[in-house]
Short mmCIF file of N, CA and C in Angstrom, two decimals:
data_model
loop_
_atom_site.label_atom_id
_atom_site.label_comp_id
_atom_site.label_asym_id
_atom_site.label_seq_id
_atom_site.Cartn_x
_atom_site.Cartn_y
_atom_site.Cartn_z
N UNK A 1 0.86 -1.18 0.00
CA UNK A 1 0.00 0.00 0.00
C UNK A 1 0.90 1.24 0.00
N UNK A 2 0.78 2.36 -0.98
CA UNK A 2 1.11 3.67 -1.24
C UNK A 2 1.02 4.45 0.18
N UNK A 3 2.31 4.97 0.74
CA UNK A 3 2.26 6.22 2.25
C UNK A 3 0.60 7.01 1.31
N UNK A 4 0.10 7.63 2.92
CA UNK A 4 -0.69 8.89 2.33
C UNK A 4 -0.48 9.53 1.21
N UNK A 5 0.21 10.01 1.08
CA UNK A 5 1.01 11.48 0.51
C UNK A 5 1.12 10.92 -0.80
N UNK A 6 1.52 10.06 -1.40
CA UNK A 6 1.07 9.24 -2.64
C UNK A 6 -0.14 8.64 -2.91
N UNK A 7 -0.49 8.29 -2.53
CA UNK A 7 -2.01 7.38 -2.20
C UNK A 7 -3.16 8.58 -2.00
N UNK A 8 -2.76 9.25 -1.18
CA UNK A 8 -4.46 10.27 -1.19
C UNK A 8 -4.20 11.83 -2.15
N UNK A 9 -5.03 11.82 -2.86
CA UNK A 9 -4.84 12.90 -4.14
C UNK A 9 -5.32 14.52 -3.14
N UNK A 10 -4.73 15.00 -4.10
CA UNK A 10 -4.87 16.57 -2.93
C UNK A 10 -5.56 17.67 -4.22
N UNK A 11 -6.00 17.15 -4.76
CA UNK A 11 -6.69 18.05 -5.90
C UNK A 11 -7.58 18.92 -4.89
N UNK A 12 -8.10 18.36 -4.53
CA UNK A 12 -9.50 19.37 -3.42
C UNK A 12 -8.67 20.16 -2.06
N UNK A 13 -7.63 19.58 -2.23
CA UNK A 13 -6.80 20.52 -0.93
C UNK A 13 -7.29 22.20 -0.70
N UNK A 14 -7.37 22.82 -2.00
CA UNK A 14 -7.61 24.22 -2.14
C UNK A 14 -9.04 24.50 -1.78
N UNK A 15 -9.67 23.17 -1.46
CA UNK A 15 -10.95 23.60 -1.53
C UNK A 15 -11.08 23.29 0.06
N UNK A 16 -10.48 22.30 0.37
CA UNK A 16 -10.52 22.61 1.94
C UNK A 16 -9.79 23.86 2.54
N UNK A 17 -8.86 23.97 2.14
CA UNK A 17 -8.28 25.17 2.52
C UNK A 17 -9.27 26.53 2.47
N UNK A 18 -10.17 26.72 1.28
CA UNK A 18 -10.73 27.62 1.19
C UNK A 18 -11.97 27.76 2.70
N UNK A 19 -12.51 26.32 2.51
CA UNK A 19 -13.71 26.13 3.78
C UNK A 19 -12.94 26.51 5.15
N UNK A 20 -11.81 26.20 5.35
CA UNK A 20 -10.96 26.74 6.60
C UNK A 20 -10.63 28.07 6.69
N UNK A 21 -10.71 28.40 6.32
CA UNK A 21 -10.10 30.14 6.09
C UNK A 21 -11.51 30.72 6.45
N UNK A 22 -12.36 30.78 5.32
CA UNK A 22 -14.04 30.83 6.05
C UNK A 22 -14.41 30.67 7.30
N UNK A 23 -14.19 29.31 7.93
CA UNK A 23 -14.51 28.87 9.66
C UNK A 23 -14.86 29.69 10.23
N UNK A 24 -15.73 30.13 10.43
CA UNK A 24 -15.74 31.20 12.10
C UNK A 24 -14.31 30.10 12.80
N UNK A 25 -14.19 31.06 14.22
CA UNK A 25 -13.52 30.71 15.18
C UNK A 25 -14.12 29.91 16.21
N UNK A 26 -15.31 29.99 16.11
CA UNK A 26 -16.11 28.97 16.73
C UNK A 26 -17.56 28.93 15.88
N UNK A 27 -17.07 26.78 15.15
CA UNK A 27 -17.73 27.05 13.99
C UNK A 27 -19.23 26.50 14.66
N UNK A 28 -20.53 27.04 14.41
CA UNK A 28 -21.82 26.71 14.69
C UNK A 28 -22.21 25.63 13.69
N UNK A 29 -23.61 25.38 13.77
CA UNK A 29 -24.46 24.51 12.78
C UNK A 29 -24.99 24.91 11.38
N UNK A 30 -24.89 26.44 11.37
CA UNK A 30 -25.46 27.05 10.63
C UNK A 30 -24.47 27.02 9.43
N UNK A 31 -22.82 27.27 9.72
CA UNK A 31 -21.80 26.87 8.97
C UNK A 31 -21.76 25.83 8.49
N UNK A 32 -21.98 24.30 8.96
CA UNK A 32 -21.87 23.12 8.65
C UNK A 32 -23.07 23.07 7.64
N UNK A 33 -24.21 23.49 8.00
CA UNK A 33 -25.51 23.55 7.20
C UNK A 33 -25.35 24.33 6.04
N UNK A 34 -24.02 25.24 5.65
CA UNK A 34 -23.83 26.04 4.38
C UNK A 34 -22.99 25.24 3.52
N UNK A 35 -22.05 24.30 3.76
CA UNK A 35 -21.58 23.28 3.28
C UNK A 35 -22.27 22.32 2.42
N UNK A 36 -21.21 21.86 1.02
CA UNK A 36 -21.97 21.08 0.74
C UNK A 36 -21.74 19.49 1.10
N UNK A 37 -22.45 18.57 1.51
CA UNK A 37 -22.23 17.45 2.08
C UNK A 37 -20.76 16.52 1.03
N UNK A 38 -21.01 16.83 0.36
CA UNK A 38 -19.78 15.92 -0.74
C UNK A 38 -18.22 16.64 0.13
N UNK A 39 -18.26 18.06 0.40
CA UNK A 39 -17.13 18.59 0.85
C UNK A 39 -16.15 18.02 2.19
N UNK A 40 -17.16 16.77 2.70
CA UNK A 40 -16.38 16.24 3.58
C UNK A 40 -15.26 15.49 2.95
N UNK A 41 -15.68 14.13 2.15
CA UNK A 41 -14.65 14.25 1.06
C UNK A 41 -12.92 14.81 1.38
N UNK A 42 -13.20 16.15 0.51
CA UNK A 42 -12.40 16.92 0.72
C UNK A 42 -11.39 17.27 1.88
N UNK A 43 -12.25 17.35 2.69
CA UNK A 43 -11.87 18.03 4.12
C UNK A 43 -11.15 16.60 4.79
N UNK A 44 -11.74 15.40 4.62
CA UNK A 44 -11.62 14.45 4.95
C UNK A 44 -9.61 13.97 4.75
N UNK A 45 -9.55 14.19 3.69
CA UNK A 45 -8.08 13.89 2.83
C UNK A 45 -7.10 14.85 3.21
N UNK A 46 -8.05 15.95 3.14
CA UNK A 46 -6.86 17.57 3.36
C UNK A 46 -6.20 16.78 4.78
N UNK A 47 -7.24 16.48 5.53
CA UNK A 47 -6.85 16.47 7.22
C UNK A 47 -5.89 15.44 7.16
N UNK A 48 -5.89 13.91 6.54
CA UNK A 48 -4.99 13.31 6.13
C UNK A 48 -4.11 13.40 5.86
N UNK A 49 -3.70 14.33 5.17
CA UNK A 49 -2.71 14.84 4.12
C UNK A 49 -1.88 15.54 5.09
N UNK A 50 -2.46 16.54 5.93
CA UNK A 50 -1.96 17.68 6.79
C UNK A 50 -0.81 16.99 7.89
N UNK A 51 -1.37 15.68 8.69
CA UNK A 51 -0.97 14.86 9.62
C UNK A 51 0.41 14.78 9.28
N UNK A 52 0.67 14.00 7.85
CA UNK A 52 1.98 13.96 7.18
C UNK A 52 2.84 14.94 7.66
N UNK A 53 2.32 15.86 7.02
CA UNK A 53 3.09 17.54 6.62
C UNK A 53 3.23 18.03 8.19
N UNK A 54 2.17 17.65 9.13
CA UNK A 54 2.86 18.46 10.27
C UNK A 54 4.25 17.78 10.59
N UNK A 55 4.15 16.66 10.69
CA UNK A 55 5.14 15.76 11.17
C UNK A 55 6.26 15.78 10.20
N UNK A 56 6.41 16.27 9.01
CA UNK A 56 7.45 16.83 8.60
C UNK A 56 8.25 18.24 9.07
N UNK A 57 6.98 19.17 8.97
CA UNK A 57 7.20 20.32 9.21
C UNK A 57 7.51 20.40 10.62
N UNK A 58 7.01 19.61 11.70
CA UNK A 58 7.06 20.21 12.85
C UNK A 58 6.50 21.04 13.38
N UNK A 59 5.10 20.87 12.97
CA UNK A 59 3.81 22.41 12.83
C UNK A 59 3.05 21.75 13.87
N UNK A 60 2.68 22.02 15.00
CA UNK A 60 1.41 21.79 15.72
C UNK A 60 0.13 22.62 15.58
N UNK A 61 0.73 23.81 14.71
CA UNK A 61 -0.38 24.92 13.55
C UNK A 61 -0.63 23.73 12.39
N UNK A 62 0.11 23.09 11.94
CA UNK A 62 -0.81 21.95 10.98
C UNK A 62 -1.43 20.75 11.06
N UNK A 63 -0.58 20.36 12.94
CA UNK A 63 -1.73 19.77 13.33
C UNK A 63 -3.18 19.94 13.48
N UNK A 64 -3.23 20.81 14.41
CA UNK A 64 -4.36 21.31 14.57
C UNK A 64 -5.40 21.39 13.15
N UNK A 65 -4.91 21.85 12.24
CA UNK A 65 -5.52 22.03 11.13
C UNK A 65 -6.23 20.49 10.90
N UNK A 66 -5.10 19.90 10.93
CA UNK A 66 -5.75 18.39 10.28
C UNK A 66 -6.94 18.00 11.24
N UNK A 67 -6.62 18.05 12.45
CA UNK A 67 -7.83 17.51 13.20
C UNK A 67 -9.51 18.28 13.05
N UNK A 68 -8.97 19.39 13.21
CA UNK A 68 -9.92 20.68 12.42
C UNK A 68 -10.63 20.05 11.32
N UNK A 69 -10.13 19.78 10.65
CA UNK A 69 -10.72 19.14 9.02
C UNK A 69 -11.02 18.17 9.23
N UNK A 70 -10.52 17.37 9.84
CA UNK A 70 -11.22 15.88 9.99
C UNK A 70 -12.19 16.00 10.95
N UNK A 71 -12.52 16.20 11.64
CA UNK A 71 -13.25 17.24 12.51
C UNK A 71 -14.48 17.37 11.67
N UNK A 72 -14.67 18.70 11.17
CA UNK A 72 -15.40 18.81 10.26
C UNK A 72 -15.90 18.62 9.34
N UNK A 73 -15.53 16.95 8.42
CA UNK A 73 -15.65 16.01 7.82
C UNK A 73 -16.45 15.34 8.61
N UNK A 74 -16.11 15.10 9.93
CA UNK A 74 -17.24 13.97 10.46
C UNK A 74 -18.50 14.52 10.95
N UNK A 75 -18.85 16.27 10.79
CA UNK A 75 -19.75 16.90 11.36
C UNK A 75 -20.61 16.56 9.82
N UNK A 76 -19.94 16.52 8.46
CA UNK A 76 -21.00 16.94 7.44
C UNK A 76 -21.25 15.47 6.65
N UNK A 77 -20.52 14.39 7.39
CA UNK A 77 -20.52 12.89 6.91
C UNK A 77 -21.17 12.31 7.61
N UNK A 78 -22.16 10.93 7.84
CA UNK A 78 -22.19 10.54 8.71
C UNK A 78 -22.08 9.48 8.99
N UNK A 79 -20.37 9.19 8.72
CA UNK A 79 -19.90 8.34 8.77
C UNK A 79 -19.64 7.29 10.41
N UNK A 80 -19.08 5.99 9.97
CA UNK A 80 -19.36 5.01 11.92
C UNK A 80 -18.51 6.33 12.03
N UNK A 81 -18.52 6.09 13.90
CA UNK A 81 -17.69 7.06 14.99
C UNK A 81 -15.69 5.86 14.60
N UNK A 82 -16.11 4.80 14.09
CA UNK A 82 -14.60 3.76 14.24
C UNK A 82 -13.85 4.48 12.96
N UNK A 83 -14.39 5.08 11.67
CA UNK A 83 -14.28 5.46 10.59
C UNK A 83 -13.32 6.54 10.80
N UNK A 84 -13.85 7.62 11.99
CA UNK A 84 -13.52 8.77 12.46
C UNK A 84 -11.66 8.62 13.80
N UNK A 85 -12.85 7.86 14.04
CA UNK A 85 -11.16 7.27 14.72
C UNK A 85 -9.84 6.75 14.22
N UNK A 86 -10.73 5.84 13.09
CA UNK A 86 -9.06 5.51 12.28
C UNK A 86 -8.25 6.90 12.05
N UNK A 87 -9.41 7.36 11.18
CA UNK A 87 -8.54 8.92 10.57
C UNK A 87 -8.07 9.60 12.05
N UNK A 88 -8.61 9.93 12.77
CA UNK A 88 -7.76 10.85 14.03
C UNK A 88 -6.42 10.12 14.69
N UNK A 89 -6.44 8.81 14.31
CA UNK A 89 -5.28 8.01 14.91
C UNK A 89 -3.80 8.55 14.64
N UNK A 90 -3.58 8.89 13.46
CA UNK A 90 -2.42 9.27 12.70
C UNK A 90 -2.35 11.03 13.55
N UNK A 91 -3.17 11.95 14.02
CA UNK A 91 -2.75 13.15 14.17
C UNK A 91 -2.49 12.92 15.83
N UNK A 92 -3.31 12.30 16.16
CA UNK A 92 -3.10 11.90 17.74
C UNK A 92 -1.72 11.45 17.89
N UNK A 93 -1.15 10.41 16.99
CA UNK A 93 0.24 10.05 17.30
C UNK A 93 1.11 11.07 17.29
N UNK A 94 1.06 11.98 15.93
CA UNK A 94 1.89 13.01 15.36
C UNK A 94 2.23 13.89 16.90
N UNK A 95 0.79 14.10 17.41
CA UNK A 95 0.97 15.32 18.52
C UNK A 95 2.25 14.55 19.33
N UNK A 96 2.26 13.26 19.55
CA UNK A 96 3.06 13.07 20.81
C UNK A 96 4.44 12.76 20.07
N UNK A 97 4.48 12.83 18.52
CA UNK A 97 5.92 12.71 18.04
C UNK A 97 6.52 14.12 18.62
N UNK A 98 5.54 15.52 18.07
CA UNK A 98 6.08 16.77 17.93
C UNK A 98 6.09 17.20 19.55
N UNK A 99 5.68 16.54 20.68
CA UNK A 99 5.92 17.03 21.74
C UNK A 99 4.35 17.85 22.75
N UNK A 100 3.64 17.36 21.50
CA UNK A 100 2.46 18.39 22.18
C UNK A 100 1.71 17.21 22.96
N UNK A 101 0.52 17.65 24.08
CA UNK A 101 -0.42 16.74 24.54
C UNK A 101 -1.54 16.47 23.12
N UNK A 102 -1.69 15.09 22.96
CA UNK A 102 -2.91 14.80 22.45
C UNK A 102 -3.91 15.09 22.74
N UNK A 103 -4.26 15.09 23.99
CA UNK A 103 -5.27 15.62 25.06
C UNK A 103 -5.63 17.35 24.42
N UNK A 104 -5.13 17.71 24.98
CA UNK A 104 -5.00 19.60 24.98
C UNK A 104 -4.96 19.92 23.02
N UNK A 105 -4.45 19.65 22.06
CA UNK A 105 -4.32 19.53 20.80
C UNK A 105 -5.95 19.41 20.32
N UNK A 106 -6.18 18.33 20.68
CA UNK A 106 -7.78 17.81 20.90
C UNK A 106 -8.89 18.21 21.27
N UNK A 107 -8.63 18.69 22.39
CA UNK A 107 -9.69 19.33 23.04
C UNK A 107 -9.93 21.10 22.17
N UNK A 108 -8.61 21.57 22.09
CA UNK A 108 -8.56 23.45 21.09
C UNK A 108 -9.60 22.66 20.29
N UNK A 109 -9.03 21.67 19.46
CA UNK A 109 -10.11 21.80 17.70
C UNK A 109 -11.38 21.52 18.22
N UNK A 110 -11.59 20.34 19.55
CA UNK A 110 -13.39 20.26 19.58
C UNK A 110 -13.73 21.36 19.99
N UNK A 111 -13.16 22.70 20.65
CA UNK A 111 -14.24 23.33 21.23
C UNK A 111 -14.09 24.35 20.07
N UNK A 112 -13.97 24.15 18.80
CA UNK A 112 -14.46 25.19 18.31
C UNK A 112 -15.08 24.40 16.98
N UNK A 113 -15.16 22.88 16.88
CA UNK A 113 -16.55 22.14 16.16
C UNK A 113 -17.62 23.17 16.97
N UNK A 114 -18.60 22.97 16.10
CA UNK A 114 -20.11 22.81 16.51
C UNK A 114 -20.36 21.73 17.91
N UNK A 115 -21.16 22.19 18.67
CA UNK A 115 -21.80 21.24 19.83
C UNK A 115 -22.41 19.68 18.84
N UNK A 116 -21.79 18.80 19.67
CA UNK A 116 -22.58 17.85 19.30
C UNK A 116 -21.32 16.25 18.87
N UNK A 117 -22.31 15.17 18.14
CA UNK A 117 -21.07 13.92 18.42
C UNK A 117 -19.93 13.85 17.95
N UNK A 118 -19.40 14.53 16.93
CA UNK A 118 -18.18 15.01 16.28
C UNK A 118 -17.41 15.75 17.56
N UNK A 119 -17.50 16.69 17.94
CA UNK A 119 -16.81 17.41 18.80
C UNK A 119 -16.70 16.98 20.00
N UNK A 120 -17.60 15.81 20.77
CA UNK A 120 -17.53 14.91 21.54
C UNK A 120 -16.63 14.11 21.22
N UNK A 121 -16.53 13.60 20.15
CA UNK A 121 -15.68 12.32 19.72
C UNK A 121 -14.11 12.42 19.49
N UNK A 122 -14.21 13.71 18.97
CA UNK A 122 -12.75 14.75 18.78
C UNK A 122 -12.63 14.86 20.48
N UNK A 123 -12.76 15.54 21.13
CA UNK A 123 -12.22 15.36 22.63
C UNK A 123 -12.09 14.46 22.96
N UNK A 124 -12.78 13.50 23.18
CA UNK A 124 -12.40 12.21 24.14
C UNK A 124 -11.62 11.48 23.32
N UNK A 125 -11.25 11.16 22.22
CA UNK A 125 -10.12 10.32 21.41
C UNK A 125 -8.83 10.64 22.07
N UNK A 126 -8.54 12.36 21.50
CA UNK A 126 -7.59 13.13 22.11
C UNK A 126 -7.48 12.67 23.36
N UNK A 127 -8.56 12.41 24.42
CA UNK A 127 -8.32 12.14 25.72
C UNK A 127 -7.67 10.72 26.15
N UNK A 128 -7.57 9.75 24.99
CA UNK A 128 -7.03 8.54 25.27
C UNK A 128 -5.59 8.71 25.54
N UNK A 129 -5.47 7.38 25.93
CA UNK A 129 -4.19 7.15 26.57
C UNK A 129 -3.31 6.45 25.97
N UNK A 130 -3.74 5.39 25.14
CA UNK A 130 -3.78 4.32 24.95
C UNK A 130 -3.45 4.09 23.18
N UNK A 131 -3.44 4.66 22.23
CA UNK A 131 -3.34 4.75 20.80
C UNK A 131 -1.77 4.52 20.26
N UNK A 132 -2.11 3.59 19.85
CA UNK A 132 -0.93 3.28 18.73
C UNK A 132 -1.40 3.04 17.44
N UNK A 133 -0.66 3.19 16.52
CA UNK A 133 -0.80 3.16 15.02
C UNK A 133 -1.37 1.62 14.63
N UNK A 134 -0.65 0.52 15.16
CA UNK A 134 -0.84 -0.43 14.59
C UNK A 134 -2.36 -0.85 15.35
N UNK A 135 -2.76 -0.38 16.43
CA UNK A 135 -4.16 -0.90 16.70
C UNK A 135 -5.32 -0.22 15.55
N UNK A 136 -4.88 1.01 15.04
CA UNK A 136 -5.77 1.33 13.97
C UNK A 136 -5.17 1.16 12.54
N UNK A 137 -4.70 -0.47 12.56
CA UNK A 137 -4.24 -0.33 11.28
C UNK A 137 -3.06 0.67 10.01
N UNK A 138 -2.02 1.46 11.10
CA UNK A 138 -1.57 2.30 10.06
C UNK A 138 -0.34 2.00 10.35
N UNK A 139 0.91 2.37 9.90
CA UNK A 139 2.38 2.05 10.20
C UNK A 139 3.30 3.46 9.57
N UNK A 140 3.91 3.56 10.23
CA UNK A 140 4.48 5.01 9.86
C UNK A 140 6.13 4.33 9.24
N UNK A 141 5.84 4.48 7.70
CA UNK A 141 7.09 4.30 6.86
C UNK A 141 8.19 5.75 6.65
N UNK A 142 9.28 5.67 6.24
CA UNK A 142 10.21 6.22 5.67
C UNK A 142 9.88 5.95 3.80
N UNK A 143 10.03 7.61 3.72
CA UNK A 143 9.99 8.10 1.97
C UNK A 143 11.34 9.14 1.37
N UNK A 144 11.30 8.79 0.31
CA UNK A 144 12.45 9.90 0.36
C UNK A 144 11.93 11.24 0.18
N UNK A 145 10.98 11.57 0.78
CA UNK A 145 10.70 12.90 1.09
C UNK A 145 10.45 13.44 2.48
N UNK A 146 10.57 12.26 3.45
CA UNK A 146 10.36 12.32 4.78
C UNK A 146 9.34 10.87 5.10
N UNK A 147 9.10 11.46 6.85
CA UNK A 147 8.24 9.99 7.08
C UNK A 147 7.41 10.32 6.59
N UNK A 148 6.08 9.33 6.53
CA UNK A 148 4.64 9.43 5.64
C UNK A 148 3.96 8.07 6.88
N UNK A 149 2.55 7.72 6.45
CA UNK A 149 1.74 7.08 7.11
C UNK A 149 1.75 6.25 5.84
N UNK A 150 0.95 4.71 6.34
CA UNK A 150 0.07 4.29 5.24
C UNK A 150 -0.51 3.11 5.99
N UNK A 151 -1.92 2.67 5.39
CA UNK A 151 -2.19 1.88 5.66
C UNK A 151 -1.37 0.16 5.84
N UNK A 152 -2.05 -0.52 7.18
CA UNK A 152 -1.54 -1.61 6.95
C UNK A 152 -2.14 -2.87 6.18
N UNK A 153 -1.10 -3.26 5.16
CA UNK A 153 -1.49 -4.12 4.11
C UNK A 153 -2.26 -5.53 4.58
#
């Protein structure tokens, strides 16, 4: 299996990027309700994509982002809560590569979701203790562009 960063296409990146920039600072229902439902998608991959790049970069500003987006992917999807977890697995690790709490990382992006099971689910993940890559299926390879994620085969 292809790391992220090969494997997930970033064509819509600009388009998540655009929906982020938009965000209020504390995003309501009424925002999620201006969205179009396909844009999780989008938002879904960006946040994927981002996990990588913080952990290259050393950005806990691109962490955050990713969880943000994935985040907000699971507010306009309604996808299982296990679906949501795989994807948060990879930024949850990142935080404790780059030094930050998972916990506290976690908790900033839920409290500025919308109220409700997304932003519940985003906090208390963050609040685990317990997360490793290989219990959600992912393995963190070497690329020659840096590390990357990818699924396990």
């Amino acid at each position: 299996m292809k790391p992220n960063l090969e494997r997930i296409p970033g064509q819509q990146d600009r388009l998540a990027e655009q929906i982020l920039a938009r965000a209020p600072r504390r995003i309501e229902q009424n925002f999620v309700r201006s969205l179009e439902p396909t844009t999780a998608l989008a938002l879904g991959r960006y946040g994927a994509r981002l996990a990588t790049l913080a952990l290259r970069q050393n950005s806990v500003d691109l962490l955050r982002r990713s969880v943000l987006a994935t985040g907000l992917a699971g507010c306009l999807a309604s996808d299982d809560d296990r679906d949501i977890m795989v994807a948060l697995a990879v930024p949850w690790i990142v935080a404790q590569q780059l030094g930050a709490s998972p916990a506290e990382v976690f908790a900033t992006v839920s409290a500025t979701l919308p109220e409700g099971p997304a932003a519940r689910l985003v906090q208390a993940f963050g609040a685990c203790t317990n997360i490793t890559l290989e219990a959600f299926g992912w393995e963190l390879v070497t690329t020659a562009d840096g590390p990357d994620f990818r699924p396990v085969p």
